[in-house]
Short mmCIF file of C-alpha atoms in Angstrom, two decimals:
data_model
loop_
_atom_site.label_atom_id
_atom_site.label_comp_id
_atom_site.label_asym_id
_atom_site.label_seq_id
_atom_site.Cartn_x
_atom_site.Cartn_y
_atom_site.Cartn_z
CA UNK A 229 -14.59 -6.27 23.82
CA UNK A 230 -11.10 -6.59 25.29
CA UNK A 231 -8.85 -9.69 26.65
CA UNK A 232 -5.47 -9.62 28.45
CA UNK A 233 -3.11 -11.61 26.79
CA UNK A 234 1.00 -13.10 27.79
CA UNK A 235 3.71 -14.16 26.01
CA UNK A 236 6.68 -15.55 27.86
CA UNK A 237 10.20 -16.28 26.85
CA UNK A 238 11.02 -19.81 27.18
CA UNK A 239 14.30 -19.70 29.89
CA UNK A 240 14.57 -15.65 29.85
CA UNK A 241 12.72 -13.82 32.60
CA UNK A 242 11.35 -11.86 29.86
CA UNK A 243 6.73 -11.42 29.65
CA UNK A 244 4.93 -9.22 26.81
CA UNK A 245 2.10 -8.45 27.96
CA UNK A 246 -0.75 -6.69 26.40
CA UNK A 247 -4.74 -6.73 25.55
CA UNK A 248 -6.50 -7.05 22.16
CA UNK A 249 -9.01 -4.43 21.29
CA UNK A 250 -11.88 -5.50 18.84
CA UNK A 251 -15.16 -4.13 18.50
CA UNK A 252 -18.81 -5.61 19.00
CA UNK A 253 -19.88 -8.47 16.94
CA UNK A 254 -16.66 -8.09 14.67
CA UNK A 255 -16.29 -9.82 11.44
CA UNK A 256 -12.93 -10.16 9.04
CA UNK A 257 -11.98 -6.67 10.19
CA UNK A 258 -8.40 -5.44 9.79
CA UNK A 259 -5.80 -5.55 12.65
CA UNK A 260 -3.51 -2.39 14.14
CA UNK A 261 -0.74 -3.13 16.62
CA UNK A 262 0.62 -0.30 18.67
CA UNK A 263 3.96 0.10 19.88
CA UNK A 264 4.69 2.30 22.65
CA UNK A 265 7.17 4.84 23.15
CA UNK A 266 10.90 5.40 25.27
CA UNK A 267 9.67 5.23 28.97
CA UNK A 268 6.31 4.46 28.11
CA UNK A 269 3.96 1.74 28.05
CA UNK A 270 0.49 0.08 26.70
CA UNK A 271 -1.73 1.90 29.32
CA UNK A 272 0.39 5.20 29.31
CA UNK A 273 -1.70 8.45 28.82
CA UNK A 274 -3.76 8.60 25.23
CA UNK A 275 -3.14 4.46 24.43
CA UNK A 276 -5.97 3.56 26.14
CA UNK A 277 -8.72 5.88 24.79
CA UNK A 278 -6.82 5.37 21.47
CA UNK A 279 -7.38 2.25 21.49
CA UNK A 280 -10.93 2.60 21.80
CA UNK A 281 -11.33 5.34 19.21
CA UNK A 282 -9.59 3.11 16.28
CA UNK A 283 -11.96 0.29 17.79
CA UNK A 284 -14.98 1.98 17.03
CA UNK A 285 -13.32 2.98 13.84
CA UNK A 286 -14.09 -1.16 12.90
CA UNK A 287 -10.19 -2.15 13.70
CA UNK A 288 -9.09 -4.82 15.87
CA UNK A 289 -6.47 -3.26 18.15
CA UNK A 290 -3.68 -4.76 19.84
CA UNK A 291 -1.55 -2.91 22.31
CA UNK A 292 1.64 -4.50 24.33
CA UNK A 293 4.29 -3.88 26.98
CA UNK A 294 7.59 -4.00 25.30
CA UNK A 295 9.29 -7.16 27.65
CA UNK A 296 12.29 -4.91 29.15
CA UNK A 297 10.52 -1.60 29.42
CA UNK A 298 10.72 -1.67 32.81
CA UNK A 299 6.68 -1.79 33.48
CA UNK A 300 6.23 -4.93 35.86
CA UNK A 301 3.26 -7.29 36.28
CA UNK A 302 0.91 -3.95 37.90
CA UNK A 303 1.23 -2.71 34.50
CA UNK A 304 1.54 0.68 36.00
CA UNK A 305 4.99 1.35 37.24
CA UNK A 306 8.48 0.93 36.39
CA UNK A 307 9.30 -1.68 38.87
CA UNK A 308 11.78 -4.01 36.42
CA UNK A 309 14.70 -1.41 36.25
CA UNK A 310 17.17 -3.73 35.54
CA UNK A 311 15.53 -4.82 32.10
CA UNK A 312 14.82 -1.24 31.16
CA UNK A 313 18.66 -0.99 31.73
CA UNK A 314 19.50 -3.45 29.20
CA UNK A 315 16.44 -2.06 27.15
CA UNK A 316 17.55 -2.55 23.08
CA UNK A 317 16.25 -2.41 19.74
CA UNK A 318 16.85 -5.69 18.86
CA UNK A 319 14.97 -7.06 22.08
CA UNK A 320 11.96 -4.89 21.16
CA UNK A 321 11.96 -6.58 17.28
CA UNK A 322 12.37 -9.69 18.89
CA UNK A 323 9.14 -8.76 20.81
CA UNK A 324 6.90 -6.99 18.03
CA UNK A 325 7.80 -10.36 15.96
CA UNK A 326 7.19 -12.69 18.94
CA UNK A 327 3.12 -10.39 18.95
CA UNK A 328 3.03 -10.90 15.48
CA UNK A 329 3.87 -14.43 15.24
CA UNK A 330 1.21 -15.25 17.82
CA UNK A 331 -1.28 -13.22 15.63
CA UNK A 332 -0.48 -15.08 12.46
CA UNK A 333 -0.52 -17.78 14.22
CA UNK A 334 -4.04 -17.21 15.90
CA UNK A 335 -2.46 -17.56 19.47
CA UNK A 336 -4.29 -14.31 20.02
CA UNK A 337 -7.60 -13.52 21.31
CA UNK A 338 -10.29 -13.09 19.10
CA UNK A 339 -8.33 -14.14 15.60
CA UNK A 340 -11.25 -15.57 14.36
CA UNK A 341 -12.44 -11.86 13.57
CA UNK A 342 -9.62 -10.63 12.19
CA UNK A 343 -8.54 -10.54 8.87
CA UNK A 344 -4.85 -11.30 9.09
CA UNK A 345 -4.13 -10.04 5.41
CA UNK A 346 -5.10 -6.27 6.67
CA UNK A 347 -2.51 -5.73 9.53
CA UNK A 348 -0.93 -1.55 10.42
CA UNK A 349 1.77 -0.78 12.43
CA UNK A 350 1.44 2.67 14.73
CA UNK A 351 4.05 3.81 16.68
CA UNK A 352 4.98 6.58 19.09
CA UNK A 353 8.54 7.82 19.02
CA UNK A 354 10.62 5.05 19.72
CA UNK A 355 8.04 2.91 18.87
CA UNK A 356 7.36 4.39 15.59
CA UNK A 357 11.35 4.01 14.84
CA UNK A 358 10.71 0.15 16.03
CA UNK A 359 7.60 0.18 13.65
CA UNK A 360 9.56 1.78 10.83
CA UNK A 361 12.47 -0.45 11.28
CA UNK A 362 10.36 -3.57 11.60
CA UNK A 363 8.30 -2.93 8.65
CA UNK A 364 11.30 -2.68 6.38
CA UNK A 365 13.66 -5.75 7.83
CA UNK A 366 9.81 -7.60 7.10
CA UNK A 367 8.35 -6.37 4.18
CA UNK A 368 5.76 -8.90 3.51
CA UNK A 369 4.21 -9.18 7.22
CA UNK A 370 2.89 -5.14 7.52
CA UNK A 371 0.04 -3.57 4.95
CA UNK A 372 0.38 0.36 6.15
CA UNK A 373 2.37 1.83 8.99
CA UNK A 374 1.49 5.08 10.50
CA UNK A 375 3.86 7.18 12.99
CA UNK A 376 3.58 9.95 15.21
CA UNK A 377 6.33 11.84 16.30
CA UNK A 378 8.76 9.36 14.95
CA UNK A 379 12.64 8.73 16.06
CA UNK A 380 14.23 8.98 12.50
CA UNK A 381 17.61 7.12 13.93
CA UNK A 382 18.05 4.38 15.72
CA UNK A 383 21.07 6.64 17.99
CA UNK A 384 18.34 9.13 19.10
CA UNK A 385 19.82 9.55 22.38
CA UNK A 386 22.06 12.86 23.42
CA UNK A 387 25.91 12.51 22.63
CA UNK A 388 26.82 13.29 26.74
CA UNK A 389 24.86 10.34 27.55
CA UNK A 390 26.74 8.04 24.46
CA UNK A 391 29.47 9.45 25.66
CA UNK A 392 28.80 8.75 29.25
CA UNK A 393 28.05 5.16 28.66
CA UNK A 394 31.10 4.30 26.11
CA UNK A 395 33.10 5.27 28.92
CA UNK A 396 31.38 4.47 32.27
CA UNK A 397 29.67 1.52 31.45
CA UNK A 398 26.24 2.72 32.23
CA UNK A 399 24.14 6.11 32.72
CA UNK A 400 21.44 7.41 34.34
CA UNK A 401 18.49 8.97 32.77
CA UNK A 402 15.36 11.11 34.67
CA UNK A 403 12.06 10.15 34.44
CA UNK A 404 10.22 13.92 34.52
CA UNK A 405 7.20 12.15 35.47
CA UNK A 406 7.74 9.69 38.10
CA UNK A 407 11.31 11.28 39.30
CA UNK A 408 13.04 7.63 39.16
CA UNK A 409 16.98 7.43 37.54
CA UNK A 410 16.31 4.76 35.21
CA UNK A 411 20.01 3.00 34.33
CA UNK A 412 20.99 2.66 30.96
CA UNK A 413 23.99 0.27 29.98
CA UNK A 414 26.46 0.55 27.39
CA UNK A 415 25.15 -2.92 25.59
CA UNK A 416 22.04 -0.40 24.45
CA UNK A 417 24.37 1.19 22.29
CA UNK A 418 26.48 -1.43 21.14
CA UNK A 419 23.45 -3.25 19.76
CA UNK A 420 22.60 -0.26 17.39
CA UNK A 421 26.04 -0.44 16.12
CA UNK A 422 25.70 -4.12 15.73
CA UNK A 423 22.92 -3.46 13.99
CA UNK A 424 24.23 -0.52 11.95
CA UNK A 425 22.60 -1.64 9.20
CA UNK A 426 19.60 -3.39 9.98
CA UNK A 427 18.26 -0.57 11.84
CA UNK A 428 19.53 2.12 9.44
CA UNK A 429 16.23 3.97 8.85
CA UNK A 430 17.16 7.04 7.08
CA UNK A 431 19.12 5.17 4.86
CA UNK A 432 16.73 2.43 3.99
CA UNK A 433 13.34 4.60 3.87
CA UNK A 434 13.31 4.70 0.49
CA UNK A 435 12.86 0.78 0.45
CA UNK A 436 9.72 1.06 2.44
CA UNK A 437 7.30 -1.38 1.44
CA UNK A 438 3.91 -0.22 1.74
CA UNK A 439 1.78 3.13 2.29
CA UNK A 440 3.59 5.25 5.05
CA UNK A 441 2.37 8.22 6.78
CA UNK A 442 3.93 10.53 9.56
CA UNK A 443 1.80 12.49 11.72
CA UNK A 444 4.41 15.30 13.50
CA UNK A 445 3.67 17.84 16.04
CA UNK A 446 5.22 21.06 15.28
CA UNK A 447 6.16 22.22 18.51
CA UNK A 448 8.10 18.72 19.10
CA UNK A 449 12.32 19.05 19.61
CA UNK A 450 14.03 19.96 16.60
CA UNK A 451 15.62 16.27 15.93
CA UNK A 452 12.51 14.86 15.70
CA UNK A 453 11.15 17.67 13.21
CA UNK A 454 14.02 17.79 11.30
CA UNK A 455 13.77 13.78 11.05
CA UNK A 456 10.94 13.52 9.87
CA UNK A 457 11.32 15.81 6.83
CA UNK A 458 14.58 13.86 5.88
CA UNK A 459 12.45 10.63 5.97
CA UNK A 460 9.75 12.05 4.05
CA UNK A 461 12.01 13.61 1.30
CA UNK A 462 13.84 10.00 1.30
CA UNK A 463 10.30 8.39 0.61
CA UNK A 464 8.21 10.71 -1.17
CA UNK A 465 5.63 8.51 -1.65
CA UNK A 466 4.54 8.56 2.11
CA UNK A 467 2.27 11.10 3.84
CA UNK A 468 3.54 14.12 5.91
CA UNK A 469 0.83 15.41 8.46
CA UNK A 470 1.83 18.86 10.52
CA UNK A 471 -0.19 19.18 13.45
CA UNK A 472 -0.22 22.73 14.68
CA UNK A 473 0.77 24.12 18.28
CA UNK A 474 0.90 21.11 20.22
CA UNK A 475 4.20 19.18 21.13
CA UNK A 476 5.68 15.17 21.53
CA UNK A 477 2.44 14.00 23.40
CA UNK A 478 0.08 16.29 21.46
CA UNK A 479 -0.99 17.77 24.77
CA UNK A 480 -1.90 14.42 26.24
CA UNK A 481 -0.71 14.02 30.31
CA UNK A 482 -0.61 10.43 32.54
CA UNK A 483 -3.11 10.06 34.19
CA UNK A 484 -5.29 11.10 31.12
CA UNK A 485 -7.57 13.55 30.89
CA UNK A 486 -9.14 14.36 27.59
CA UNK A 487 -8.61 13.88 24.49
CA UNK A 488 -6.84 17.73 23.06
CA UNK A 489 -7.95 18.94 19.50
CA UNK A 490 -4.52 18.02 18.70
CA UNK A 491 -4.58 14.42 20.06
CA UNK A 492 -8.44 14.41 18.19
CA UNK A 493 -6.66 15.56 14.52
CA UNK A 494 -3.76 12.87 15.03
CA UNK A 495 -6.52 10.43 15.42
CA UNK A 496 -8.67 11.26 13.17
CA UNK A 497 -5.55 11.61 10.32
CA UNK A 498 -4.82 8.15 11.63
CA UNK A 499 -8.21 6.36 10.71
CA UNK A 500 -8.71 8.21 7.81
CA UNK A 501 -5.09 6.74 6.68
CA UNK A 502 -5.76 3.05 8.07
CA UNK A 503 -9.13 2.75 6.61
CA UNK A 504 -8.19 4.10 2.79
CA UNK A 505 -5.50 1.06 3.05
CA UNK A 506 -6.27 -1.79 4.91
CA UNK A 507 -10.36 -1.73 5.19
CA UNK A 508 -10.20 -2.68 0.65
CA UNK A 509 -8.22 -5.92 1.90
CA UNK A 510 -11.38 -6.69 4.45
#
């Protein structure tokens, strides 16, 4: 079963939307919410199918559009380039807390399944950073978080194009896949350094609250690989899963296609992980 769900901000020109994923005569089962990646979105490439694989794994499955991604009301395309523009980390917390809140809450469809005891974060690049950062700032709200080719900063983005917005204001940035310049402004920046701190990851990993595994391609860019084994060396009590010759999207393309042996291992690692710590709280 699946159902559309919105949130609006009250007085902002600001929507999350997204659908909840549960499977067939569900009972008490645990929840997973899936955050999305830098220029992605819910129904980007693998989410989908995904989603449907961890459903028929016995979780309920909740995936979302990040408000200022950029993705309009077609849910397809980047029509809303003026919020991807002003696209921060501290809007997308604000968002993953407003979806959690709602499921807490039981504002949700479907809540009556759930158990709301047994909830996972998974996150795709950025939006593994988001879940990694969210998980720590609330350590009480998330049982397990799982990421796959995680941001291990929160200032992931090239020095020319800091550089370019400390001193212009605003940058440009190419979409490979759709060919759009998607605007970036120099408040994305200046929240991270706001947020120095809160949204310190390397430096805070050891903190991490509950069971934590990475899943990392090893044919992703070197940041991201070298990331990862700082994070897992900082918190040595998480899970570090290599997944041979495949890169960021482990072979996965928009429009989708199949799913790759790659994409199959990541989510098969993934239920494996999920089940062993949130399916003993069901």
């Amino acid at each position: 079963m699946k159902k559309a769900f919105e949130i609006k901000y009250s007085g902002q020109d600001r929507t999350i939307r997204g659908d909840v994923h549960i499977p067939t005569e569900a009972e008490h089962v645990p929840v997973l919410v899936l955050c999305h990646g830098f220029k992605g979105f819910k129904d980007w490439g693998f989410f989908p199918s995904l989603a449907d694989q961890l459903k028929l794994a016995g979780f309920a499955v909740i995936t979302f559009n990040f408000s200022m991604n950029g993705v309009g009301a077609d849910l397809e395309h980047f029509t809303e380039l003026d919020k991807f523009s002003m696209l921060t980390f501290s809007s997308e917390q604000e968002d993953l807390h407003r979806v959690l809140q709602a499921l807490k809450n039981s504002e949700l469809p479907f809540t009556s399944h759930m158990n709301l005891n047994a909830i996972g974060l998974m996150g795709h690049s950025r939006g593994g950073g988001n879940s990694l950062i969210y998980t720590l700032n609330h350590p009480t709200m998330i049982q397990a978080v799982t990421v796959w080719n995680s941001i291990s900063q929160a200032k992931f983005f090239s020095n020319a194009l800091i550089e370019e917005l400390n001193r212009n204001g605003e940058a440009y940035i190419e979409n490979a896949r759709t060919n759009q310049k998607m605007p970036m402004k120099k408040e994305i920046i200046e929240d991270i350094e706001k947020n120095q701190d809160a949204f310190s990851i390397l430096a805070r990993i050891h903190q991490f609250p509950c069971p934590l595994q990475f899943i990392q391609a090893d044919q992703d860019v070197l940041q991201l690989r070298e990331g990862v084994s700082q994070l897992h060396q900082k918190c040595p009590s998480s899970i570090l899963h290599w997944i041979e010759e495949t890169g960021h999207t482990f072979g996965a393309t928009h429009p989708f296609k199949e799913i790759t042996k790659p994409l199959a291992e990541a989510i098969h690692e993934t239920i494996n992980f999920f089940q062993s710590h949130l399916t003993s709280s069901s």
